[in-house]
Coordinates of C-alpha atoms and ligand atoms in Angstrom, one line a residue:
M1 CA 38.9 -17.3 -52.9
K2 CA 41.7 -16.7 -50.6
R3 CA 40.5 -17.2 -47.3
T4 CA 40.1 -13.9 -45.4
C5 CA 39.8 -14.3 -41.6
D6 CA 39.5 -11.7 -39.0
S7 CA 43.1 -12.2 -37.9
S8 CA 42.6 -10.7 -34.6
A9 CA 40.2 -13.3 -33.9
S10 CA 41.7 -16.3 -35.3
M11 CA 45.6 -15.6 -34.9
A12 CA 45.6 -14.0 -31.5
K13 CA 47.6 -15.7 -28.9
R14 CA 45.2 -18.0 -26.9
P15 CA 44.6 -16.4 -23.5
A16 CA 44.4 -18.9 -20.7
L17 CA 44.3 -22.6 -21.5
A18 CA 40.6 -22.6 -20.8
P19 CA 38.2 -23.4 -23.7
M20 CA 36.0 -20.5 -24.5
Q21 CA 32.7 -20.3 -22.8
N22 CA 29.8 -22.1 -24.7
Q23 CA 32.0 -23.6 -27.0
L24 CA 33.1 -27.1 -27.4
A25 CA 35.6 -28.3 -24.8
T26 CA 38.4 -28.2 -27.3
P27 CA 41.9 -27.9 -25.5
P28 CA 43.7 -25.0 -27.4
T29 CA 47.0 -26.9 -27.8
S30 CA 48.0 -30.2 -29.2
P31 CA 47.3 -32.8 -26.6
E32 CA 50.5 -34.8 -26.6
K33 CA 53.0 -32.6 -24.8
N34 CA 53.8 -33.1 -21.2
S35 CA 57.6 -32.7 -20.7
V36 CA 60.7 -31.5 -22.1
V37 CA 62.1 -34.5 -23.7
D38 CA 64.7 -35.7 -26.1
L39 CA 62.7 -37.9 -28.3
S40 CA 65.6 -38.8 -30.6
N41 CA 65.9 -42.3 -29.5
Q42 CA 62.1 -42.9 -29.1
I43 CA 61.2 -40.7 -32.1
K44 CA 57.5 -42.2 -32.5
G45 CA 56.9 -41.8 -28.9
H46 CA 54.6 -38.8 -29.3
R47 CA 52.0 -40.9 -30.9
R48 CA 48.9 -42.2 -29.1
T49 CA 47.3 -45.4 -29.8
L50 CA 43.6 -45.4 -30.4
H51 CA 41.5 -46.1 -27.6
F52 CA 38.6 -48.4 -28.3
T53 CA 36.0 -48.3 -25.6
G54 CA 33.9 -51.0 -27.0
D55 CA 33.6 -53.0 -30.1
S56 CA 30.7 -51.4 -31.7
I57 CA 31.0 -49.3 -34.9
Y58 CA 30.3 -46.4 -33.0
S59 CA 33.2 -47.0 -30.7
K60 CA 35.6 -47.4 -33.5
A61 CA 34.2 -44.3 -35.3
K62 CA 34.4 -42.2 -32.0
A63 CA 38.0 -43.5 -31.6
L64 CA 38.8 -41.9 -34.9
F65 CA 38.0 -38.6 -33.6
Q66 CA 39.4 -38.7 -30.2
R67 CA 41.7 -36.2 -29.1
G68 CA 45.2 -37.0 -29.9
A69 CA 44.2 -40.1 -32.1
Y70 CA 46.8 -40.5 -34.6
N71 CA 46.3 -42.7 -37.4
D72 CA 48.3 -41.1 -40.2
V73 CA 51.3 -42.9 -41.4
S74 CA 52.1 -40.9 -44.5
E75 CA 54.4 -38.0 -45.2
N76 CA 52.0 -35.4 -44.9
L77 CA 48.7 -34.5 -43.4
V78 CA 45.7 -34.3 -45.9
G79 CA 45.9 -30.7 -47.3
R80 CA 49.5 -29.9 -46.0
E81 CA 51.4 -31.3 -49.1
S82 CA 53.2 -28.0 -49.7
E83 CA 53.9 -27.1 -46.3
A84 CA 55.3 -30.7 -45.8
L85 CA 57.5 -30.5 -48.7
L86 CA 59.1 -27.1 -47.7
L87 CA 59.5 -28.4 -44.0
R88 CA 61.4 -31.5 -45.3
T89 CA 63.5 -29.6 -47.8
F90 CA 64.6 -27.0 -45.1
L91 CA 65.5 -29.9 -42.6
E92 CA 67.3 -32.1 -45.2
S93 CA 69.2 -29.4 -46.8
S94 CA 70.3 -27.7 -43.6
I95 CA 71.6 -31.1 -42.3
A96 CA 73.2 -32.2 -45.6
E97 CA 75.0 -28.8 -46.1
N98 CA 75.9 -28.9 -42.5
K99 CA 74.9 -25.5 -41.5
C100 CA 73.1 -23.7 -38.9
N101 CA 69.6 -22.4 -39.8
S102 CA 66.2 -21.6 -38.5
L103 CA 62.5 -21.9 -39.6
Y104 CA 59.6 -20.1 -38.1
I105 CA 56.2 -21.8 -38.5
S106 CA 53.2 -19.7 -37.6
G107 CA 49.4 -20.2 -38.1
P108 CA 46.1 -20.1 -36.1
P109 CA 45.3 -23.1 -33.5
G110 CA 44.6 -26.5 -35.0
T111 CA 45.9 -26.0 -38.3
G112 CA 48.3 -28.9 -38.2
K113 CA 51.5 -27.2 -37.3
T114 CA 52.5 -29.7 -34.7
A115 CA 51.2 -32.7 -36.3
Q116 CA 52.9 -32.1 -39.5
T117 CA 56.4 -31.2 -37.9
N118 CA 56.1 -34.5 -36.1
L119 CA 55.2 -36.4 -39.1
T120 CA 57.9 -34.8 -41.2
L121 CA 60.4 -35.5 -38.4
D122 CA 59.3 -39.1 -38.2
W123 CA 59.5 -39.5 -41.9
I124 CA 63.2 -38.3 -42.2
C125 CA 64.2 -40.2 -39.1
S126 CA 62.7 -43.4 -40.3
A127 CA 66.0 -45.3 -40.2
P128 CA 66.8 -46.7 -36.8
A129 CA 69.0 -44.6 -34.7
A130 CA 72.1 -45.6 -32.9
N131 CA 72.2 -43.9 -29.3
G132 CA 69.5 -41.6 -30.3
V133 CA 71.7 -40.3 -33.4
Y134 CA 70.2 -40.5 -36.9
T135 CA 72.1 -40.4 -40.1
I136 CA 70.3 -38.0 -42.5
G137 CA 71.9 -36.9 -45.8
G138 CA 75.3 -38.6 -44.7
R139 CA 75.5 -36.5 -41.4
T140 CA 74.8 -37.4 -37.9
T141 CA 71.8 -35.7 -36.2
K142 CA 70.1 -35.6 -33.1
V143 CA 66.4 -34.3 -33.0
I144 CA 65.0 -32.7 -29.8
R145 CA 61.5 -31.8 -29.6
V146 CA 60.5 -29.3 -26.8
N147 CA 57.0 -28.1 -25.9
C148 CA 58.1 -24.7 -24.4
M149 CA 54.8 -24.6 -22.5
T150 CA 56.4 -27.1 -20.1
V151 CA 59.9 -25.2 -19.6
S152 CA 59.4 -23.5 -16.1
K153 CA 61.2 -20.4 -17.0
P154 CA 62.3 -19.3 -20.4
E155 CA 65.9 -19.1 -19.4
N156 CA 65.7 -22.9 -18.4
I157 CA 65.7 -23.8 -22.1
F158 CA 69.4 -23.5 -22.3
H159 CA 69.8 -26.1 -19.4
E160 CA 67.1 -28.5 -20.9
L161 CA 68.9 -28.4 -24.4
Y162 CA 72.2 -28.8 -22.9
L163 CA 71.0 -32.0 -21.0
S164 CA 69.3 -33.4 -24.2
I165 CA 72.4 -32.9 -26.4
T166 CA 74.9 -34.4 -23.9
S167 CA 72.2 -36.9 -22.6
Q168 CA 73.3 -36.0 -19.1
T169 CA 71.2 -35.8 -16.0
G170 CA 71.4 -34.0 -12.5
I171 CA 74.2 -31.8 -13.5
K172 CA 74.6 -28.2 -12.1
K173 CA 72.4 -25.6 -13.9
K174 CA 73.7 -24.9 -17.4
L175 CA 73.5 -21.3 -18.8
F176 CA 73.4 -19.9 -22.3
D177 CA 77.3 -19.6 -22.2
D178 CA 77.5 -23.3 -21.6
L179 CA 75.2 -24.1 -24.3
Y180 CA 77.2 -22.0 -26.6
A181 CA 80.5 -23.5 -25.7
L182 CA 79.0 -27.0 -26.1
L183 CA 78.0 -26.1 -29.7
C184 CA 81.5 -24.7 -30.4
S185 CA 82.8 -28.2 -29.5
K186 CA 82.3 -31.5 -31.2
T187 CA 79.5 -33.6 -30.0
D188 CA 78.3 -37.1 -31.0
A189 CA 76.0 -35.4 -33.8
D190 CA 76.9 -33.0 -36.6
S191 CA 73.7 -31.2 -36.4
I192 CA 71.1 -30.8 -33.5
V193 CA 67.6 -30.2 -34.8
V194 CA 65.6 -28.6 -32.1
V195 CA 61.8 -28.1 -32.5
L196 CA 60.5 -25.4 -30.2
D197 CA 56.7 -25.9 -30.2
E198 CA 54.5 -23.4 -28.4
M199 CA 57.6 -21.0 -28.8
D200 CA 55.7 -18.1 -27.5
Y201 CA 56.1 -19.5 -23.9
L202 CA 59.9 -18.4 -24.2
I203 CA 59.0 -14.8 -24.8
T204 CA 60.5 -12.6 -22.1
K205 CA 60.2 -8.7 -21.8
D206 CA 63.3 -8.2 -24.0
Q207 CA 62.8 -11.3 -26.0
Q208 CA 66.4 -12.2 -25.0
V209 CA 66.1 -15.9 -24.7
L210 CA 64.6 -16.3 -28.1
F211 CA 66.9 -13.9 -29.6
Q212 CA 70.0 -15.8 -28.2
L213 CA 68.6 -19.0 -29.6
F214 CA 68.0 -17.6 -33.0
H215 CA 71.4 -16.1 -33.0
C216 CA 73.0 -19.6 -32.5
A217 CA 70.9 -20.9 -35.5
S218 CA 71.7 -18.1 -37.7
Q219 CA 73.9 -19.1 -40.8
M220 CA 76.7 -16.7 -39.7
K221 CA 77.5 -19.2 -36.9
S222 CA 77.9 -22.1 -39.3
S223 CA 81.6 -21.5 -39.4
V224 CA 82.0 -21.1 -35.6
F225 CA 80.0 -24.1 -34.3
Q226 CA 81.4 -27.6 -34.7
T227 CA 77.9 -28.8 -33.9
K228 CA 75.4 -27.0 -35.9
L229 CA 72.1 -26.0 -34.6
V230 CA 69.1 -25.9 -36.8
I231 CA 65.8 -24.6 -35.0
V232 CA 62.2 -24.9 -36.0
G233 CA 60.1 -22.6 -34.0
I234 CA 56.5 -23.1 -33.9
S235 CA 53.9 -20.4 -32.7
N236 CA 50.5 -19.1 -33.2
A237 CA 51.0 -15.8 -31.6
L238 CA 50.7 -12.9 -33.9
D239 CA 53.0 -10.6 -31.9
L240 CA 55.8 -12.8 -32.7
T241 CA 55.5 -12.6 -36.3
D242 CA 54.7 -8.8 -36.0
K243 CA 57.6 -7.7 -33.6
F244 CA 60.0 -10.6 -33.1
L245 CA 60.7 -11.4 -36.9
P246 CA 61.2 -8.1 -38.1
R247 CA 63.6 -7.7 -35.2
L248 CA 65.5 -10.8 -35.8
R249 CA 65.7 -9.7 -39.3
S250 CA 67.1 -6.3 -38.6
N251 CA 70.0 -8.0 -36.7
G252 CA 71.0 -10.2 -39.5
F253 CA 69.4 -13.4 -38.5
N254 CA 67.0 -14.5 -41.2
P255 CA 64.8 -17.4 -40.4
D256 CA 62.7 -19.0 -43.1
T257 CA 59.1 -18.8 -42.6
L258 CA 56.2 -21.0 -43.2
Q259 CA 52.5 -20.2 -42.6
F260 CA 49.7 -22.7 -42.1
L261 CA 46.5 -21.0 -43.1
P262 CA 43.3 -22.0 -41.4
Y263 CA 41.7 -25.1 -43.1
T264 CA 39.1 -24.3 -45.6
S265 CA 35.7 -26.2 -45.6
E266 CA 36.7 -28.4 -48.5
Q267 CA 40.1 -29.5 -46.7
I268 CA 38.2 -30.2 -43.4
K269 CA 35.9 -32.3 -45.5
R270 CA 38.8 -34.2 -47.1
V271 CA 40.2 -35.0 -43.7
V272 CA 36.9 -35.9 -42.0
T273 CA 36.0 -38.2 -45.0
A274 CA 39.4 -39.8 -44.9
K275 CA 39.0 -40.7 -41.3
L276 CA 35.4 -42.2 -42.1
D277 CA 36.7 -44.1 -45.0
S278 CA 39.5 -45.7 -43.2
L279 CA 36.7 -47.1 -40.9
V280 CA 35.2 -48.9 -43.9
E281 CA 38.6 -50.0 -45.0
T282 CA 39.3 -51.7 -41.6
N283 CA 35.7 -53.3 -41.3
K284 CA 35.6 -54.6 -44.9
E285 CA 32.9 -57.1 -43.7
N286 CA 30.8 -54.1 -42.7
A287 CA 30.9 -52.6 -46.1
G288 CA 27.8 -52.3 -48.1
V289 CA 26.3 -55.3 -49.7
S290 CA 26.7 -53.4 -53.1
G291 CA 30.4 -53.3 -52.2
K292 CA 30.2 -49.5 -52.2
P293 CA 31.6 -48.0 -48.8
V294 CA 29.1 -47.1 -46.6
S295 CA 29.8 -44.0 -44.3
L296 CA 28.5 -43.7 -40.9
M297 CA 28.0 -40.1 -41.5
H298 CA 25.6 -38.8 -44.3
P299 CA 27.5 -36.5 -46.8
S300 CA 25.1 -33.4 -45.7
A301 CA 26.2 -34.1 -42.1
V302 CA 29.9 -34.1 -42.8
Q303 CA 29.3 -31.0 -45.1
M304 CA 27.5 -29.1 -42.3
C305 CA 30.2 -30.0 -39.7
C306 CA 32.9 -28.7 -42.1
R307 CA 31.3 -25.7 -43.0
K308 CA 30.5 -24.8 -39.5
C309 CA 34.0 -25.5 -38.5
A310 CA 35.6 -23.6 -41.3
S311 CA 33.3 -20.5 -40.7
V312 CA 34.1 -20.3 -37.0
T313 CA 37.7 -20.9 -36.7
G314 CA 39.3 -23.4 -39.2
D315 CA 40.6 -25.3 -36.1
L316 CA 40.2 -29.0 -37.1
R317 CA 39.9 -30.0 -33.6
K318 CA 36.5 -28.5 -33.5
A319 CA 35.3 -30.5 -36.4
F320 CA 36.6 -33.7 -34.7
D321 CA 34.6 -32.8 -31.7
I322 CA 31.5 -32.2 -33.6
C323 CA 32.0 -35.5 -35.2
Y324 CA 32.8 -37.3 -32.0
K325 CA 29.5 -35.7 -30.3
S326 CA 27.3 -36.5 -33.3
I327 CA 28.3 -40.1 -33.5
E328 CA 27.9 -40.3 -29.6
L329 CA 24.3 -38.9 -29.9
V330 CA 23.3 -41.5 -32.7
E331 CA 25.0 -44.2 -30.5
Q332 CA 22.8 -43.2 -27.5
Q333 CA 19.7 -43.5 -29.7
A334 CA 20.9 -46.8 -31.4
R335 CA 21.5 -48.4 -27.8
K336 CA 18.0 -48.5 -27.3
Q337 CA 17.4 -50.9 -30.2
E338 CA 17.6 -54.6 -29.0
N339 CA 19.8 -55.6 -31.8
F340 CA 22.5 -52.9 -30.9
A341 CA 25.4 -55.3 -30.6
D342 CA 24.6 -56.8 -34.0
L343 CA 24.7 -53.5 -35.9
T344 CA 26.9 -53.3 -39.0
M345 CA 28.1 -50.5 -40.9
E346 CA 25.3 -51.0 -43.2
T347 CA 22.5 -51.4 -40.7
A348 CA 23.8 -48.9 -38.1
P349 CA 21.7 -45.6 -38.0
K350 CA 23.7 -43.0 -39.5
V351 CA 24.7 -39.5 -38.3
L352 CA 22.4 -37.2 -40.2
L353 CA 22.4 -33.5 -40.6
S354 CA 19.8 -32.9 -37.8
H355 CA 22.2 -34.6 -35.3
V356 CA 25.1 -32.4 -36.3
A357 CA 22.8 -29.5 -36.2
R358 CA 21.8 -30.4 -32.7
V359 CA 25.4 -30.8 -31.5
C360 CA 26.6 -27.5 -33.2
S361 CA 23.5 -25.6 -31.4
L362 CA 24.4 -27.2 -28.0
S363 CA 28.1 -26.8 -28.4
F364 CA 28.2 -23.3 -30.3
G365 CA 25.0 -22.4 -28.4
D366 CA 26.2 -18.8 -28.7
T367 CA 24.6 -15.6 -27.9
S368 CA 24.1 -13.3 -30.8
Q369 CA 27.0 -11.3 -29.6
Q370 CA 29.3 -14.3 -29.7
K371 CA 27.9 -15.2 -33.1
I372 CA 28.7 -11.9 -34.6
A373 CA 32.2 -11.7 -32.7
A374 CA 33.0 -15.0 -34.5
L375 CA 32.5 -13.8 -38.0
N376 CA 35.4 -12.6 -40.0
L377 CA 35.4 -9.1 -41.5
L378 CA 33.8 -10.0 -45.0
Q379 CA 31.0 -12.0 -43.2
K380 CA 30.4 -9.0 -40.9
A381 CA 30.3 -6.7 -44.0
V382 CA 27.8 -9.0 -46.0
L383 CA 25.6 -9.1 -42.7
C384 CA 25.7 -5.3 -42.5
C385 CA 24.7 -5.1 -46.1
L386 CA 21.6 -7.5 -45.4
F387 CA 20.6 -5.0 -42.5
D388 CA 21.0 -2.0 -44.7
N389 CA 19.1 -3.7 -47.6
E390 CA 16.4 -4.5 -45.0
K391 CA 16.0 -0.8 -44.0
N392 CA 15.8 0.2 -47.5
H393 CA 13.8 -2.6 -48.9
N394 CA 11.2 -2.4 -46.2
K395 CA 10.4 1.3 -47.3
T396 CA 9.4 -0.1 -50.7
S397 CA 8.1 -3.6 -50.4
M398 CA 7.2 -6.2 -47.9
E399 CA 8.6 -9.1 -50.0
P400 CA 11.7 -10.9 -48.5
I401 CA 14.7 -10.7 -50.6
T402 CA 16.7 -13.5 -52.2
V403 CA 20.3 -14.0 -52.1
N404 CA 20.8 -13.0 -55.8
E405 CA 18.9 -9.7 -55.0
L406 CA 21.2 -9.1 -51.9
Y407 CA 24.2 -9.6 -54.2
E408 CA 22.8 -7.1 -56.7
F409 CA 22.1 -4.6 -53.8
Y410 CA 25.8 -5.3 -52.6
C411 CA 27.1 -4.5 -55.9
K412 CA 25.1 -1.3 -56.4
V413 CA 25.0 0.1 -53.0
S414 CA 27.6 -1.5 -50.5
V415 CA 30.8 -1.5 -52.5
E416 CA 30.6 2.2 -53.3
A417 CA 30.1 2.9 -49.6
T418 CA 33.3 1.2 -48.6
E419 CA 35.5 3.1 -51.3
N420 CA 36.9 -0.1 -52.1
L421 CA 38.5 -0.8 -48.8
L422 CA 37.3 -4.3 -48.8
G423 CA 37.5 -4.8 -52.5
R424 CA 34.7 -6.2 -54.4
L425 CA 33.5 -9.9 -54.0
R426 CA 32.8 -11.9 -57.0
K427 CA 29.5 -13.7 -57.0
G428 CA 31.0 -17.1 -56.0
E429 CA 32.7 -15.5 -53.1
F430 CA 29.7 -13.9 -52.0
L431 CA 27.7 -17.0 -52.1
E432 CA 30.4 -18.8 -50.1
I433 CA 30.3 -16.0 -47.4
V434 CA 26.4 -16.2 -47.3
S435 CA 26.6 -20.0 -46.6
G436 CA 29.3 -19.5 -43.9
L437 CA 26.9 -16.9 -42.3
D438 CA 24.1 -19.5 -42.5
S439 CA 26.2 -22.3 -40.9
S440 CA 27.1 -19.8 -38.1
S441 CA 23.4 -19.1 -37.8
A442 CA 23.8 -15.3 -38.1
I443 CA 21.4 -15.4 -41.0
I444 CA 18.8 -17.8 -42.1
L445 CA 18.4 -19.1 -45.4
S446 CA 15.1 -20.5 -46.6
T447 CA 13.3 -21.7 -49.7
G448 CA 10.3 -19.9 -50.9
K449 CA 6.8 -21.3 -50.9
G450 CA 6.4 -24.2 -53.5
F451 CA 10.3 -24.6 -53.8
S452 CA 12.5 -27.3 -52.9
N453 CA 16.2 -27.6 -53.3
V454 CA 16.5 -24.4 -54.9
D455 CA 20.1 -23.2 -55.5
I456 CA 21.5 -20.7 -52.9
G457 CA 21.1 -17.7 -55.0
K458 CA 17.4 -18.1 -55.2
K459 CA 17.0 -18.8 -51.4
I460 CA 15.3 -16.1 -49.1
V461 CA 17.9 -14.5 -46.7
R462 CA 17.0 -13.0 -43.4
P463 CA 19.0 -11.8 -40.5
N464 CA 19.1 -14.0 -37.4
V465 CA 20.7 -11.6 -35.0
P466 CA 19.4 -8.4 -33.7
Y467 CA 20.3 -5.1 -35.3
A468 CA 21.4 -3.5 -32.0
E469 CA 24.0 -6.2 -31.7
V470 CA 25.3 -5.4 -35.2
M471 CA 25.3 -1.6 -34.5
K472 CA 27.4 -2.2 -31.5
V473 CA 30.0 -4.0 -33.5
T474 CA 30.4 -1.4 -36.1
E475 CA 31.0 1.2 -33.6
N476 CA 34.6 0.5 -33.8
Q477 CA 34.9 -0.5 -37.5
P478 CA 34.0 2.5 -39.5
V479 CA 34.0 0.5 -42.9
L480 CA 31.4 -1.5 -41.4
K481 CA 29.5 1.5 -40.2
R482 CA 29.4 2.8 -43.9
I483 CA 28.0 -0.5 -45.2
L484 CA 25.3 -0.4 -42.5
H485 CA 24.1 3.0 -43.6
A486 CA 25.0 3.0 -47.2
S487 CA 21.5 3.6 -48.4
V488 CA 20.6 6.1 -45.9
Ligands
ATP501 N1 45.3 -32.4 -42.0 C1 44.8 -33.1 -41.0 N2 44.7 -34.5 -41.0 C2 44.4 -35.1 -40.0 N3 44.4 -34.8 -38.7 C3 44.8 -33.4 -38.6 C4 45.1 -32.6 -39.7 N4 45.7 -31.5 -39.3 C5 45.6 -31.5 -37.9 N5 45.1 -32.7 -37.6 C6 44.8 -33.1 -36.0 O1 44.1 -31.9 -35.4 C7 44.7 -31.7 -34.4 C8 45.2 -30.4 -34.1 O2 46.3 -30.4 -34.9 P1 47.7 -29.8 -34.4 O3 47.9 -30.0 -32.9 O4 48.9 -30.1 -35.2 O5 47.5 -28.1 -34.6 P2 48.4 -26.9 -34.2 O6 48.4 -26.1 -35.5 O7 49.7 -27.4 -33.6 O8 47.5 -26.2 -33.1 P3 48.1 -25.3 -31.8 O9 48.4 -24.1 -32.3 O10 46.9 -25.1 -31.1 O11 49.3 -25.8 -31.2 C9 45.7 -32.9 -33.9 O12 45.1 -33.9 -33.2 C10 46.0 -33.3 -35.4 O13 46.4 -34.7 -35.5
MG502 MG1 50.6 -27.2 -31.8

């Protein structure tokens, strides 16, 4: 199923830089950004080495999930194969064809925009640079990475870029016209690649600064500039995609676009598992006696962490935080053992589902209102369907209902009530949404008496948030209101 997320919740520009109340202390932006720098001559400088705070298995595992930990040396992040290819092709062809060009990368927080862009730049700039100038596709190229959050005023970006291109310091403040004149002349590189991360910080009332920058990087400037400008703008602000892009296009500047969708639970699992597996690789002596890799986290614990993260935001940082805190929790318990120092991968107590559940309930210890607010539209719709069924069902029977029965009810009653506004979920999609609701504890799934391990369709489903809160949410969403009262 194509993931549907409540765009207002997941794509919205982050408000302040503070983490949301009662949630994991996840900084909303990528951690390694602190100055406007030309990294062309220290291109791998953004990488952080892992910090080991001790030698135990747990310390090593925690280091993998530490903020800013960077242990990927491949061309693309797990799950970002197609985005990496598009980005690389864009950069290589713009440079080789010696033209001005621009690309706009958008997507919700924690979806790998910054990390993948850095990885791709590292990859294409892997040959040693002479004075910060690389040769790519036979052309000389300088790469400037700017975190726009650190630019004190949007207009200052012109000065910062001028300094980086000319490698000058302490000169009189340069304005847009100076930068323009510089690009018209020959510099020591054929092309300048400028990555504008957190580009929304350059928004001004009239969007003039961004407008000027993208104008310079439009293909019509290729014949005017002797030094070509290639811009990669990155942002997660919806208003930039909604308003700024159409305005650029209507003025004849046509940036390419690349969207990073939230990670699915399966993709998050691949990332987390790859990290845990790397721990086994580097600790071969700690692999199981059977020769099979032993993971520090039980598969069901990984599964729950990934499902929780995907159902809330799809921000990978949340999954890393849950793993980190769960490992820490087990570490604290294991420390009480006398042989703590001798624990190996095989003998060390593992992270189980119960540890992850505890961390989730502490970290996401949300109120019902927050739980509902974090759901996407389809999840809310299924929740309303469940409440509608309860009202209807209680009139006729006291028996609790199963997920399969709820799906039948959904097909018979709810779909019609929405007049196809939300489409009709297939069974598999419905089950996926139900398990997402379960992970975010908006509902409770349980097995009936005498059963164990039944498949999800046969599980009993009950709401775990008050009806009154759901009613409130539907007030501004007529389609949900219709579902909630469909059978009345
Ligand atoms: N597929 C992946 N595999 C491994 N680590 C990843 C992957 N995607 C993202 N990360 C890690 O998750 C963290 C968040 O990613 P990143 O900073 O690239 O997000 P972003 O999309 O730029 O978010 P924001 O919009 O908040 O800036 C980083 O530490 C990054 O290294
Ligand atoms: Mg980022």
